[in-house]
Amino acid sequence: MRNLLILLLITSLAVAQNANRKFENFKENNNILEIKTSEGLYLIEAYSEKIIATSFLPNGETYNPNSHAVVSFPKKGISKVTENATTITLSTIGMVVSIQKSPFQIAYSYHAKPLLSEKNGYTKKDSTEVLDFNLDPTEVLYGGGARALGMNRRGHRLQLYNRAQYGYETKAELMNFTLPIVMSSKLYAVHFDNAAIGYLDLDSKKDNTLAYETISGRKTYQVIAGDNWTDLVSNYTELTGKQPLPALWTLGNFSSRFGYHSQEEVEKTIKKFEDDKIPVDAIILDLYWFGKTIQGTMGNLDWDKEAFPNPTKMISDLNNKGVKTILITEPFVLTTSSKWQEAVDKKVLATDKLGNPFKYDFYFGNTGIIDLFKPEGKEWFWNIYKKLIQQGVGGWWGDLGEPEVFPSKANTAAGKADEVHNIYGHHWAKMVAEGYQKDFPNQRPFILMRSGYSGSQRFGMIPWSGDVSRSWGGLQSQPEIALQMGMQGIGYMHSDLGGFAGDYFDNELYIRWLQYGVFQPIFRPHAQEDVASEPVYKDILTKAKAKKQVELRYQLLPYNYTLAFENNQKGIPLMRPLLFEEPTNEKLLIVCDTYLWGNDFLITPITKPGLTSVPIYFPKNNNWFDFYSDKKIEGGTTSTVMVVEDHIPVFVRGGAFIPRIKTIQNTLQYSLATFDLHFYFDAKTINSSGKLYNDNGTTPNAFEKGAYELLHFNSNVNNKQLTLKLSNEVGKNFLATDKSVSLLIHNLKSKILKVTVNGKNVPFKINKSNLEIPISWKKETPQEIKIQF
């Protein structure tokens, strides 16, 4: 039977590979299957039951084991190799790699389900090397990093070269953050584990071919399978690393623009937030902190003391108010900057072929670029950060890290520019993250960057989608970009709320973008200063509307912080496409105009002006309730939802527990001593569960250190009674406290006969169809609430 399945797998996927490639022999060597062919050597190894890594070494090449993406190690003893007259197989309890001897063919399957097979396998062209594969005619393809192309990226040839696209709207084929990964609607992914620039061809010739093309480097790829989408993403992030839990304040509101010209402007802006009682947790300083002009000053990397006469006091005063100071930095050192000669003398710059600093012109001036791959360059750059962190700086914005301009002739300690271009931002984030671990081990770093590589999430990178147009077209592309990147392991992709590029003045667009921003990973309005990005500088009506969105963002902090914890533990993105919910529903495979925020919110951004209604599909597994009106919508249906000015359509899953707090000025005031717990009753949902993660918001690896608590919520309903159970799990190094919880049960329309908490009758309030029950939750004492009707 097993041999029959292998035969079916091979025949169902493809014709033979390169006809000149002849099988010669095989052996097992330290859990690696080595397949010797006439053209080179295959090395095949199981990393887990769901991940197989394959490398091809053309004759004459030696194996390079260094991966910039992969951090996990192959598990020992999980695979076995068998052989018969025609086939060699490497199998785990899930994955099977089948190698047909003649004609030569390599194919992959998961639980007897064919995934993909090599087509020609490795081929050498004049200036590039190619790995290609057979595809099913109907599978939908995702991946390749941040693009604005539509969810299904099949049919495109995607360049792998991080490059900014200024002012893009609905289409951007190449952007700041490319990734050499392809994901399929068949629930597998292929990751090409090589740093050099190249292309991903997702069947652009319409011949059912996936091809990876590169200028040089490793011919290594991993095939990753999953039982569902969350499992697939979790497996991929197990391979490339999980995102550290960011500081709690990261999920608050940022004050940001291009840019604040002086200390006086910074202090005035935060004062306006305070006076208007609009929550804010951080202020971001663009390049004017180190120079008065946009051009000619990059690389100063120190305060302009005329504009910022007392930065230490400014930062200290802001910190005392609970507001972090974040500074922009770039990896370019201009020849006109105050640090140019120091950088030259200390040999920290990329070089030309003679070993001299490689100089070139770009928009900001004549420049060199820091060689982050050289220990001297890394140390020099980090020491600048270290000094400013000691001054009180709370986070970092790393801009232009594609790098924006990086001529091919430049050389670094790790290779030529084109060999390291796509991993430059990745190693920049690594430098900052490792610097914090060494010198500031009790702080969670904030690393805002627009370019990276596979696995950049493990350094805590928080990317944004570049210089998007301040237009409706710019807004329309944002959900797709964030959803795609979340699928590819980069869970915190977000946009400049309101749009960045241009002076387009449209308050409807601004508010709609902020309404979307409440339900994206980072809430950060930012723009060129022609039109203010901060709500405090808007007219009275627009400011009031914006304030409501900021307040809602803060009220949802307990829910959002728990999403961040789930991402940290399992790699699950905060924003999730509907295909996560119904992976076999073909209509949902390309949907990005409605998405899930965590497990329990269904979000439809309004991305066009003047809309009065919008059709929304409601996933079938539960009923859904309007977040603002409690109106019930049947799951598995498409409904026309009326659009209002005050908010975008937001719905809550039946059976969901949504923890909320009252509005606070910033996260310095965050506490779960008192919070609201909303339960969305749905008779269709017999059992449900939820959780709420809590720690001090600042300690790195708090969960692993036992410095946390997890509150667990469970529900059970029958025709006479609803039972809710609240319990907590307390880490060994966390001091739990009593909590005052206002339990709000939505949509309970039956007549309430009695409410008990731990067997005792308690008072309750009824407001329309909502029930409110006060709970005095003593620490480490489970609570059982029974509502009889």
mmCIF file of C-alpha atoms in Angstrom, residues 242-545:
data_model
loop_
_atom_site.group_PDB
_atom_site.id
_atom_site.type_symbol
_atom_site.label_atom_id
_atom_site.label_comp_id
_atom_site.label_asym_id
_atom_site.label_seq_id
_atom_site.Cartn_x
_atom_site.Cartn_y
_atom_site.Cartn_z
ATOM 1 C CA LYS A 242 9.250 33.637 17.017
ATOM 2 C CA GLN A 243 8.670 37.354 17.584
ATOM 3 C CA PRO A 244 9.573 38.459 21.127
ATOM 4 C CA LEU A 245 6.667 39.938 23.035
ATOM 5 C CA PRO A 246 6.927 43.712 22.566
ATOM 6 C CA ALA A 247 6.598 46.139 25.436
ATOM 7 C CA LEU A 248 2.995 46.926 26.317
ATOM 8 C CA TRP A 249 3.424 50.580 25.379
ATOM 9 C CA THR A 250 4.173 49.497 21.802
ATOM 10 C CA LEU A 251 0.448 48.785 21.397
ATOM 11 C CA GLY A 252 -0.518 52.338 22.359
ATOM 12 C CA ASN A 253 -0.694 55.524 20.296
ATOM 13 C CA PHE A 254 2.352 57.176 18.695
ATOM 14 C CA SER A 255 2.798 60.853 17.940
ATOM 15 C CA SER A 256 4.774 61.029 14.719
ATOM 16 C CA ARG A 257 5.407 63.189 11.672
ATOM 17 C CA PHE A 258 8.131 64.161 9.229
ATOM 18 C CA GLY A 259 9.140 65.785 11.487
ATOM 19 C CA TYR A 260 9.525 67.684 14.765
ATOM 20 C CA HIS A 261 12.102 70.432 14.248
ATOM 21 C CA SER A 262 12.875 71.293 17.869
ATOM 22 C CA GLN A 263 12.596 70.381 21.513
ATOM 23 C CA GLU A 264 9.950 73.082 21.820
ATOM 24 C CA GLU A 265 7.800 71.402 19.128
ATOM 25 C CA VAL A 266 8.094 68.025 20.839
ATOM 26 C CA GLU A 267 7.081 69.368 24.245
ATOM 27 C CA LYS A 268 4.272 71.469 22.763
ATOM 28 C CA THR A 269 2.836 68.461 20.916
ATOM 29 C CA ILE A 270 2.762 66.184 23.954
ATOM 30 C CA LYS A 271 1.208 69.017 25.983
ATOM 31 C CA LYS A 272 -1.610 69.183 23.429
ATOM 32 C CA PHE A 273 -2.241 65.436 23.810
ATOM 33 C CA GLU A 274 -2.447 65.925 27.564
ATOM 34 C CA ASP A 275 -4.728 68.973 27.317
ATOM 35 C CA ASP A 276 -7.032 67.230 24.852
ATOM 36 C CA LYS A 277 -6.951 64.020 26.947
ATOM 37 C CA ILE A 278 -5.988 61.967 23.922
ATOM 38 C CA PRO A 279 -3.921 58.932 24.963
ATOM 39 C CA VAL A 280 -0.322 58.756 23.756
ATOM 40 C CA ASP A 281 2.619 56.515 24.670
ATOM 41 C CA ALA A 282 5.483 57.647 22.451
ATOM 42 C CA ILE A 283 6.740 60.409 20.215
ATOM 43 C CA ILE A 284 8.957 59.698 17.196
ATOM 44 C CA LEU A 285 11.616 62.155 16.110
ATOM 45 C CA ASP A 286 12.493 62.157 12.429
ATOM 46 C CA LEU A 287 15.823 63.318 11.046
ATOM 47 C CA TYR A 288 15.675 66.875 12.399
ATOM 48 C CA TRP A 289 16.933 65.646 15.773
ATOM 49 C CA PHE A 290 20.459 65.520 14.289
ATOM 50 C CA GLY A 291 20.284 68.368 11.751
ATOM 51 C CA LYS A 292 18.255 71.310 10.567
ATOM 52 C CA THR A 293 18.137 70.243 6.931
ATOM 53 C CA ILE A 294 16.971 67.091 5.193
ATOM 54 C CA GLN A 295 20.072 66.935 3.032
ATOM 55 C CA GLY A 296 23.668 67.047 4.151
ATOM 56 C CA THR A 297 23.326 65.989 7.805
ATOM 57 C CA MET A 298 22.602 62.243 7.751
ATOM 58 C CA GLY A 299 25.223 60.389 9.738
ATOM 59 C CA ASN A 300 25.625 63.048 12.435
ATOM 60 C CA LEU A 301 23.866 60.622 14.784
ATOM 61 C CA ASP A 302 23.930 63.134 17.622
ATOM 62 C CA TRP A 303 21.682 65.901 18.838
ATOM 63 C CA ASP A 304 21.489 69.257 17.110
ATOM 64 C CA LYS A 305 21.957 71.237 20.313
ATOM 65 C CA GLU A 306 20.568 74.453 18.838
ATOM 66 C CA ALA A 307 17.215 72.861 18.118
ATOM 67 C CA PHE A 308 17.339 70.458 21.075
ATOM 68 C CA PRO A 309 19.280 72.349 23.764
ATOM 69 C CA ASN A 310 18.582 69.922 26.625
ATOM 70 C CA PRO A 311 17.625 66.508 25.226
ATOM 71 C CA THR A 312 18.380 64.664 28.474
ATOM 72 C CA LYS A 313 15.851 66.745 30.394
ATOM 73 C CA MET A 314 13.334 66.542 27.553
ATOM 74 C CA ILE A 315 13.537 62.742 27.488
ATOM 75 C CA SER A 316 13.381 62.522 31.277
ATOM 76 C CA ASP A 317 10.320 64.781 31.461
ATOM 77 C CA LEU A 318 8.584 62.749 28.771
ATOM 78 C CA ASN A 319 9.434 59.481 30.516
ATOM 79 C CA ASN A 320 7.964 60.823 33.746
ATOM 80 C CA LYS A 321 4.737 61.426 31.831
ATOM 81 C CA GLY A 322 4.781 57.895 30.460
ATOM 82 C CA VAL A 323 5.837 58.981 26.956
ATOM 83 C CA LYS A 324 8.772 57.242 25.258
ATOM 84 C CA THR A 325 11.171 59.083 22.939
ATOM 85 C CA ILE A 326 11.973 57.243 19.700
ATOM 86 C CA LEU A 327 14.734 58.423 17.360
ATOM 87 C CA ILE A 328 15.239 57.794 13.664
ATOM 88 C CA THR A 329 18.596 56.430 12.540
ATOM 89 C CA GLU A 330 19.949 55.491 9.137
ATOM 90 C CA PRO A 331 22.994 53.393 8.147
ATOM 91 C CA PHE A 332 24.399 56.106 5.884
ATOM 92 C CA VAL A 333 27.242 58.409 6.927
ATOM 93 C CA LEU A 334 27.480 61.414 4.618
ATOM 94 C CA THR A 335 30.846 62.867 3.740
ATOM 95 C CA THR A 336 29.442 66.178 5.055
ATOM 96 C CA SER A 337 28.373 64.709 8.405
ATOM 97 C CA SER A 338 30.170 65.260 11.689
ATOM 98 C CA LYS A 339 31.036 61.549 11.953
ATOM 99 C CA TRP A 340 32.452 60.982 8.474
ATOM 100 C CA GLN A 341 36.125 61.195 9.386
ATOM 101 C CA GLU A 342 35.631 59.065 12.484
ATOM 102 C CA ALA A 343 33.890 56.400 10.384
ATOM 103 C CA VAL A 344 36.740 56.472 7.859
ATOM 104 C CA ASP A 345 39.456 56.325 10.504
ATOM 105 C CA LYS A 346 37.840 53.411 12.294
ATOM 106 C CA LYS A 347 37.251 51.530 9.025
ATOM 107 C CA VAL A 348 33.569 50.905 9.653
ATOM 108 C CA LEU A 349 32.305 51.556 6.117
ATOM 109 C CA ALA A 350 31.717 49.333 3.092
ATOM 110 C CA THR A 351 34.630 49.540 0.688
ATOM 111 C CA ASP A 352 35.536 49.681 -2.979
ATOM 112 C CA LYS A 353 37.788 47.125 -4.690
ATOM 113 C CA LEU A 354 40.893 48.918 -3.362
ATOM 114 C CA GLY A 355 39.688 48.782 0.241
ATOM 115 C CA ASN A 356 38.816 52.482 0.485
ATOM 116 C CA PRO A 357 35.415 53.695 1.755
ATOM 117 C CA PHE A 358 32.881 53.219 -1.032
ATOM 118 C CA LYS A 359 31.353 56.647 -1.686
ATOM 119 C CA TYR A 360 28.356 57.448 -3.842
ATOM 120 C CA ASP A 361 25.588 60.004 -4.266
ATOM 121 C CA PHE A 362 21.921 59.649 -3.367
ATOM 122 C CA TYR A 363 19.105 62.024 -2.450
ATOM 123 C CA PHE A 364 20.490 62.965 0.962
ATOM 124 C CA GLY A 365 24.065 63.641 -0.188
ATOM 125 C CA ASN A 366 27.402 61.999 -0.907
ATOM 126 C CA THR A 367 27.685 59.032 1.414
ATOM 127 C CA GLY A 368 29.242 55.835 2.641
ATOM 128 C CA ILE A 369 27.327 53.008 4.292
ATOM 129 C CA ILE A 370 28.149 51.249 7.562
ATOM 130 C CA ASP A 371 29.397 47.694 7.111
ATOM 131 C CA LEU A 372 27.199 45.915 9.652
ATOM 132 C CA PHE A 373 28.810 42.600 8.756
ATOM 133 C CA LYS A 374 32.198 43.792 9.964
ATOM 134 C CA PRO A 375 32.730 43.538 13.744
ATOM 135 C CA GLU A 376 34.229 47.044 13.837
ATOM 136 C CA GLY A 377 31.235 48.496 11.995
ATOM 137 C CA LYS A 378 28.732 46.706 14.179
ATOM 138 C CA GLU A 379 30.486 47.774 17.398
ATOM 139 C CA TRP A 380 30.862 51.398 16.278
ATOM 140 C CA PHE A 381 27.207 51.689 15.308
ATOM 141 C CA TRP A 382 25.933 49.960 18.456
ATOM 142 C CA ASN A 383 27.966 52.215 20.731
ATOM 143 C CA ILE A 384 26.082 55.194 19.304
ATOM 144 C CA TYR A 385 22.794 53.510 20.205
ATOM 145 C CA LYS A 386 24.110 52.523 23.617
ATOM 146 C CA LYS A 387 25.004 56.098 24.522
ATOM 147 C CA LEU A 388 21.546 57.357 23.532
ATOM 148 C CA ILE A 389 19.735 54.553 25.375
ATOM 149 C CA GLN A 390 21.704 55.493 28.479
ATOM 150 C CA GLN A 391 20.407 59.023 27.924
ATOM 151 C CA GLY A 392 16.872 57.654 28.123
ATOM 152 C CA VAL A 393 15.841 57.014 24.512
ATOM 153 C CA GLY A 394 13.058 54.416 24.559
ATOM 154 C CA GLY A 395 13.045 52.983 21.045
ATOM 155 C CA TRP A 396 14.444 53.111 17.514
ATOM 156 C CA TRP A 397 13.295 53.831 14.023
ATOM 157 C CA GLY A 398 15.701 52.331 11.490
ATOM 158 C CA ASP A 399 14.962 53.947 8.150
ATOM 159 C CA LEU A 400 16.263 53.379 4.609
ATOM 160 C CA GLY A 401 17.447 49.878 5.532
ATOM 161 C CA GLU A 402 16.767 48.184 2.180
ATOM 162 C CA PRO A 403 19.408 49.771 1.870
ATOM 163 C CA GLU A 404 17.725 52.528 -0.146
ATOM 164 C CA VAL A 405 20.790 52.887 -2.369
ATOM 165 C CA PHE A 406 23.504 50.214 -2.267
ATOM 166 C CA PRO A 407 25.514 50.023 -5.507
ATOM 167 C CA SER A 408 26.485 46.540 -6.664
ATOM 168 C CA LYS A 409 30.178 47.417 -6.677
ATOM 169 C CA ALA A 410 30.276 48.001 -2.915
ATOM 170 C CA ASN A 411 31.908 45.323 -0.772
ATOM 171 C CA THR A 412 31.197 44.221 2.797
ATOM 172 C CA ALA A 413 32.820 41.739 5.139
ATOM 173 C CA ALA A 414 30.054 39.264 4.226
ATOM 174 C CA GLY A 415 30.244 39.682 0.460
ATOM 175 C CA LYS A 416 29.356 41.977 -2.385
ATOM 176 C CA ALA A 417 26.419 44.374 -2.090
ATOM 177 C CA ASP A 418 24.012 42.195 -4.091
ATOM 178 C CA GLU A 419 24.837 39.184 -1.951
ATOM 179 C CA VAL A 420 23.914 40.961 1.291
ATOM 180 C CA HIS A 421 21.456 43.607 0.101
ATOM 181 C CA ASN A 422 18.344 41.756 1.252
ATOM 182 C CA ILE A 423 19.773 40.818 4.653
ATOM 183 C CA TYR A 424 21.156 44.261 5.523
ATOM 184 C CA GLY A 425 18.061 45.362 7.469
ATOM 185 C CA HIS A 426 17.853 41.891 9.015
ATOM 186 C CA HIS A 427 21.368 42.210 10.445
ATOM 187 C CA TRP A 428 20.746 45.798 11.500
ATOM 188 C CA ALA A 429 17.794 44.614 13.617
ATOM 189 C CA LYS A 430 19.935 41.732 14.890
ATOM 190 C CA MET A 431 22.618 44.182 15.989
ATOM 191 C CA VAL A 432 20.131 46.270 17.964
ATOM 192 C CA ALA A 433 18.385 43.254 19.507
ATOM 193 C CA GLU A 434 21.642 41.619 20.566
ATOM 194 C CA GLY A 435 22.927 44.934 21.882
ATOM 195 C CA TYR A 436 19.931 45.204 24.186
ATOM 196 C CA GLN A 437 20.386 41.607 25.342
ATOM 197 C CA LYS A 438 24.003 42.355 26.252
ATOM 198 C CA ASP A 439 23.830 45.887 27.640
ATOM 199 C CA PHE A 440 20.169 46.425 28.582
ATOM 200 C CA PRO A 441 18.874 42.943 29.414
ATOM 201 C CA ASN A 442 15.867 44.225 31.361
ATOM 202 C CA GLN A 443 14.388 46.210 28.467
ATOM 203 C CA ARG A 444 12.273 45.041 25.561
ATOM 204 C CA PRO A 445 13.595 46.882 22.509
ATOM 205 C CA PHE A 446 11.376 48.739 20.066
ATOM 206 C CA ILE A 447 12.808 48.314 16.543
ATOM 207 C CA LEU A 448 10.743 50.008 13.821
ATOM 208 C CA MET A 449 12.184 49.178 10.377
ATOM 209 C CA ARG A 450 10.884 48.938 6.848
ATOM 210 C CA SER A 451 13.167 46.207 5.452
ATOM 211 C CA GLY A 452 14.223 42.763 6.542
ATOM 212 C CA TYR A 453 14.484 39.111 5.618
ATOM 213 C CA SER A 454 13.115 35.708 6.535
ATOM 214 C CA GLY A 455 13.139 35.436 10.320
ATOM 215 C CA SER A 456 13.525 39.153 11.062
ATOM 216 C CA GLN A 457 10.599 38.755 13.447
ATOM 217 C CA ARG A 458 12.850 36.982 15.962
ATOM 218 C CA PHE A 459 14.788 40.214 16.517
ATOM 219 C CA GLY A 460 11.596 42.031 17.480
ATOM 220 C CA MET A 461 11.435 43.929 14.193
ATOM 221 C CA ILE A 462 8.244 45.939 13.747
ATOM 222 C CA PRO A 463 8.013 46.816 10.047
ATOM 223 C CA TRP A 464 5.819 49.312 8.267
ATOM 224 C CA SER A 465 4.682 49.364 4.678
ATOM 225 C CA GLY A 466 6.820 52.244 3.467
ATOM 226 C CA ASP A 467 5.950 55.625 1.994
ATOM 227 C CA VAL A 468 2.360 54.910 1.017
ATOM 228 C CA SER A 469 0.364 57.555 -0.812
ATOM 229 C CA ARG A 470 -1.930 59.659 1.317
ATOM 230 C CA SER A 471 -4.915 58.603 -0.795
ATOM 231 C CA TRP A 472 -7.796 56.148 -0.899
ATOM 232 C CA GLY A 473 -5.738 53.975 -3.234
ATOM 233 C CA GLY A 474 -2.974 53.920 -0.656
ATOM 234 C CA LEU A 475 -5.395 52.785 2.037
ATOM 235 C CA GLN A 476 -6.888 50.070 -0.166
ATOM 236 C CA SER A 477 -3.600 48.157 -0.439
ATOM 237 C CA GLN A 478 -2.833 48.073 3.283
ATOM 238 C CA PRO A 479 -4.904 45.097 4.513
ATOM 239 C CA GLU A 480 -3.426 42.858 1.810
ATOM 240 C CA ILE A 481 0.144 43.844 2.701
ATOM 241 C CA ALA A 482 -0.350 43.290 6.434
ATOM 242 C CA LEU A 483 -2.224 39.994 5.981
ATOM 243 C CA GLN A 484 0.342 38.590 3.568
ATOM 244 C CA MET A 485 3.248 39.506 5.817
ATOM 245 C CA GLY A 486 1.531 37.971 8.833
ATOM 246 C CA MET A 487 1.188 34.722 6.906
ATOM 247 C CA GLN A 488 4.922 34.917 6.189
ATOM 248 C CA GLY A 489 5.854 35.234 9.863
ATOM 249 C CA ILE A 490 6.082 39.045 10.064
ATOM 250 C CA GLY A 491 3.171 39.698 12.414
ATOM 251 C CA TYR A 492 3.589 43.426 13.071
ATOM 252 C CA MET A 493 3.468 44.833 9.547
ATOM 253 C CA HIS A 494 1.434 48.047 9.641
ATOM 254 C CA SER A 495 1.027 51.333 7.796
ATOM 255 C CA ASP A 496 1.519 55.037 8.358
ATOM 256 C CA LEU A 497 -2.025 55.769 9.502
ATOM 257 C CA GLY A 498 -3.570 58.476 7.352
ATOM 258 C CA GLY A 499 -1.016 57.854 4.590
ATOM 259 C CA PHE A 500 2.438 59.376 4.241
ATOM 260 C CA ALA A 501 3.198 60.789 0.800
ATOM 261 C CA GLY A 502 1.570 63.941 -0.535
ATOM 262 C CA ASP A 503 -0.470 66.842 0.790
ATOM 263 C CA TYR A 504 -3.904 65.358 0.034
ATOM 264 C CA PHE A 505 -6.311 66.826 2.580
ATOM 265 C CA ASP A 506 -9.277 64.545 3.246
ATOM 266 C CA ASN A 507 -10.612 64.137 6.760
ATOM 267 C CA GLU A 508 -12.855 61.245 5.752
ATOM 268 C CA LEU A 509 -9.796 59.339 4.514
ATOM 269 C CA TYR A 510 -7.883 60.210 7.695
ATOM 270 C CA ILE A 511 -10.624 58.930 9.998
ATOM 271 C CA ARG A 512 -11.239 55.774 7.961
ATOM 272 C CA TRP A 513 -7.520 54.993 8.105
ATOM 273 C CA LEU A 514 -7.472 55.466 11.896
ATOM 274 C CA GLN A 515 -10.589 53.307 12.251
ATOM 275 C CA TYR A 516 -8.727 50.561 10.410
ATOM 276 C CA GLY A 517 -5.646 51.265 12.522
ATOM 277 C CA VAL A 518 -7.446 50.316 15.736
ATOM 278 C CA PHE A 519 -7.436 46.753 14.384
ATOM 279 C CA GLN A 520 -3.927 46.537 12.947
ATOM 280 C CA PRO A 521 -0.765 45.718 14.937
ATOM 281 C CA ILE A 522 0.635 49.215 15.533
ATOM 282 C CA PHE A 523 -1.328 52.461 15.894
ATOM 283 C CA ARG A 524 0.993 55.111 14.436
ATOM 284 C CA PRO A 525 -0.295 58.072 12.420
ATOM 285 C CA HIS A 526 2.615 59.469 10.393
ATOM 286 C CA ALA A 527 2.936 61.734 7.351
ATOM 287 C CA GLN A 528 4.803 64.489 5.649
ATOM 288 C CA GLU A 529 4.140 67.631 7.616
ATOM 289 C CA ASP A 530 2.167 69.471 4.916
ATOM 290 C CA VAL A 531 -0.977 67.997 6.474
ATOM 291 C CA ALA A 532 -0.825 67.128 10.171
ATOM 292 C CA SER A 533 -0.870 63.441 11.073
ATOM 293 C CA GLU A 534 -1.511 63.894 14.792
ATOM 294 C CA PRO A 535 -5.148 64.119 15.914
ATOM 295 C CA VAL A 536 -4.326 67.033 18.234
ATOM 296 C CA TYR A 537 -3.635 69.266 15.209
ATOM 297 C CA LYS A 538 -6.931 68.494 13.465
ATOM 298 C CA ASP A 539 -10.091 70.598 13.455
ATOM 299 C CA ILE A 540 -12.491 70.140 16.373
ATOM 300 C CA LEU A 541 -14.823 67.647 14.652
ATOM 301 C CA THR A 542 -12.040 65.530 13.155
ATOM 302 C CA LYS A 543 -10.139 65.586 16.435
ATOM 303 C CA ALA A 544 -13.187 64.318 18.319
ATOM 304 C CA LYS A 545 -13.664 61.461 15.846
#
